[in-house]
Amino acid sequence: MQINIEKLRKDLIDYYGTAAFGGFPAAIMDLSKIERATYSELIQIAQQNGFDINKYIDRGEER
């Protein structure tokens, strides 16, 4: 199983960016963490925040 990690990273950045500028400035620290996170760390962060990892599986389908 291969995860499209860059799409996941982008979506997590969007998620935390919205929080950071929507009244939760502490989320800015999380943004930095996401930008530096490894493959497994990103998956863990996504799961902790209720992201459906199945949406990020690269099935090799043509887009």
PDB file of C-alpha atoms in Angstrom:
ATOM      1  CA  MET A   1       0.000   0.000   0.000  1.00  0.00           C
ATOM      2  CA  GLN A   2       1.432   3.349  -1.053  1.00  0.00           C
ATOM      3  CA  ILE A   3       0.093   6.562   0.451  1.00  0.00           C
ATOM      4  CA  ASN A   4       0.140   9.797  -1.555  1.00  0.00           C
ATOM      5  CA  ILE A   5       2.068  11.490   1.229  1.00  0.00           C
ATOM      6  CA  GLU A   6       2.341  14.896  -0.426  1.00  0.00           C
ATOM      7  CA  LYS A   7      -1.434  15.145  -0.843  1.00  0.00           C
ATOM      8  CA  LEU A   8      -1.845  14.072   2.781  1.00  0.00           C
ATOM      9  CA  ARG A   9       0.725  16.651   3.925  1.00  0.00           C
ATOM     10  CA  LYS A  10      -1.042  19.382   1.914  1.00  0.00           C
ATOM     11  CA  ASP A  11      -4.427  18.483   3.371  1.00  0.00           C
ATOM     12  CA  LEU A  12      -3.030  18.458   6.923  1.00  0.00           C
ATOM     13  CA  ILE A  13      -1.423  21.862   6.334  1.00  0.00           C
ATOM     14  CA  ASP A  14      -4.767  23.185   5.081  1.00  0.00           C
ATOM     15  CA  TYR A  15      -6.514  21.675   8.115  1.00  0.00           C
ATOM     16  CA  TYR A  16      -4.110  23.160  10.656  1.00  0.00           C
ATOM     17  CA  GLY A  17      -3.748  26.430   8.737  1.00  0.00           C
ATOM     18  CA  THR A  18      -7.481  26.986   8.989  1.00  0.00           C
ATOM     19  CA  ALA A  19      -7.301  26.365  12.730  1.00  0.00           C
ATOM     20  CA  ALA A  20      -4.285  28.647  13.153  1.00  0.00           C
ATOM     21  CA  PHE A  21      -6.001  31.581  11.519  1.00  0.00           C
ATOM     22  CA  GLY A  22      -9.449  30.736  12.829  1.00  0.00           C
ATOM     23  CA  GLY A  23      -8.729  31.533  16.449  1.00  0.00           C
ATOM     24  CA  PHE A  24      -6.282  28.786  17.476  1.00  0.00           C
ATOM     25  CA  PRO A  25      -2.804  30.316  17.085  1.00  0.00           C
ATOM     26  CA  ALA A  26      -1.164  27.326  18.808  1.00  0.00           C
ATOM     27  CA  ALA A  27      -1.876  25.359  15.621  1.00  0.00           C
ATOM     28  CA  ILE A  28       0.991  27.273  13.971  1.00  0.00           C
ATOM     29  CA  MET A  29       3.427  25.085  15.903  1.00  0.00           C
ATOM     30  CA  ASP A  30       1.632  22.022  14.558  1.00  0.00           C
ATOM     31  CA  LEU A  31       2.052  23.356  11.012  1.00  0.00           C
ATOM     32  CA  SER A  32       5.809  23.400  11.466  1.00  0.00           C
ATOM     33  CA  LYS A  33       5.700  19.854  12.807  1.00  0.00           C
ATOM     34  CA  ILE A  34       3.679  18.684   9.790  1.00  0.00           C
ATOM     35  CA  GLU A  35       6.080  20.314   7.332  1.00  0.00           C
ATOM     36  CA  ARG A  36       8.985  18.340   8.864  1.00  0.00           C
ATOM     37  CA  ALA A  37       7.132  15.101   9.627  1.00  0.00           C
ATOM     38  CA  THR A  38       8.249  11.758   8.273  1.00  0.00           C
ATOM     39  CA  TYR A  39       5.974   9.424   6.336  1.00  0.00           C
ATOM     40  CA  SER A  40       4.895   7.496   9.437  1.00  0.00           C
ATOM     41  CA  GLU A  41       4.509  10.644  11.544  1.00  0.00           C
ATOM     42  CA  LEU A  42       2.169  12.171   8.958  1.00  0.00           C
ATOM     43  CA  ILE A  43       0.010   9.080   8.915  1.00  0.00           C
ATOM     44  CA  GLN A  44      -0.152   9.090  12.703  1.00  0.00           C
ATOM     45  CA  ILE A  45      -1.079  12.807  12.822  1.00  0.00           C
ATOM     46  CA  ALA A  46      -3.756  12.275  10.183  1.00  0.00           C
ATOM     47  CA  GLN A  47      -5.282   9.345  12.045  1.00  0.00           C
ATOM     48  CA  GLN A  48      -5.269  11.289  15.326  1.00  0.00           C
ATOM     49  CA  ASN A  49      -7.262  14.000  13.582  1.00  0.00           C
ATOM     50  CA  GLY A  50      -9.832  11.695  12.028  1.00  0.00           C
ATOM     51  CA  PHE A  51      -8.496  11.689   8.458  1.00  0.00           C
ATOM     52  CA  ASP A  52      -9.481   8.664   6.376  1.00  0.00           C
ATOM     53  CA  ILE A  53      -6.121   7.322   5.193  1.00  0.00           C
ATOM     54  CA  ASN A  54      -7.888   5.205   2.570  1.00  0.00           C
ATOM     55  CA  LYS A  55      -8.570   8.407   0.622  1.00  0.00           C
ATOM     56  CA  TYR A  56      -4.810   8.840   0.171  1.00  0.00           C
ATOM     57  CA  ILE A  57      -3.948   5.381  -1.122  1.00  0.00           C
ATOM     58  CA  ASP A  58      -2.289   5.653  -4.510  1.00  0.00           C
ATOM     59  CA  ARG A  59      -3.949   2.960  -6.581  1.00  0.00           C
ATOM     60  CA  GLY A  60      -2.063   3.901  -9.732  1.00  0.00           C
ATOM     61  CA  GLU A  61      -5.237   5.064 -11.394  1.00  0.00           C
ATOM     62  CA  GLU A  62      -5.002   7.640 -14.115  1.00  0.00           C
ATOM     63  CA  ARG A  63      -6.186  11.061 -13.012  1.00  0.00           C
TER      64      ARG A  63
END
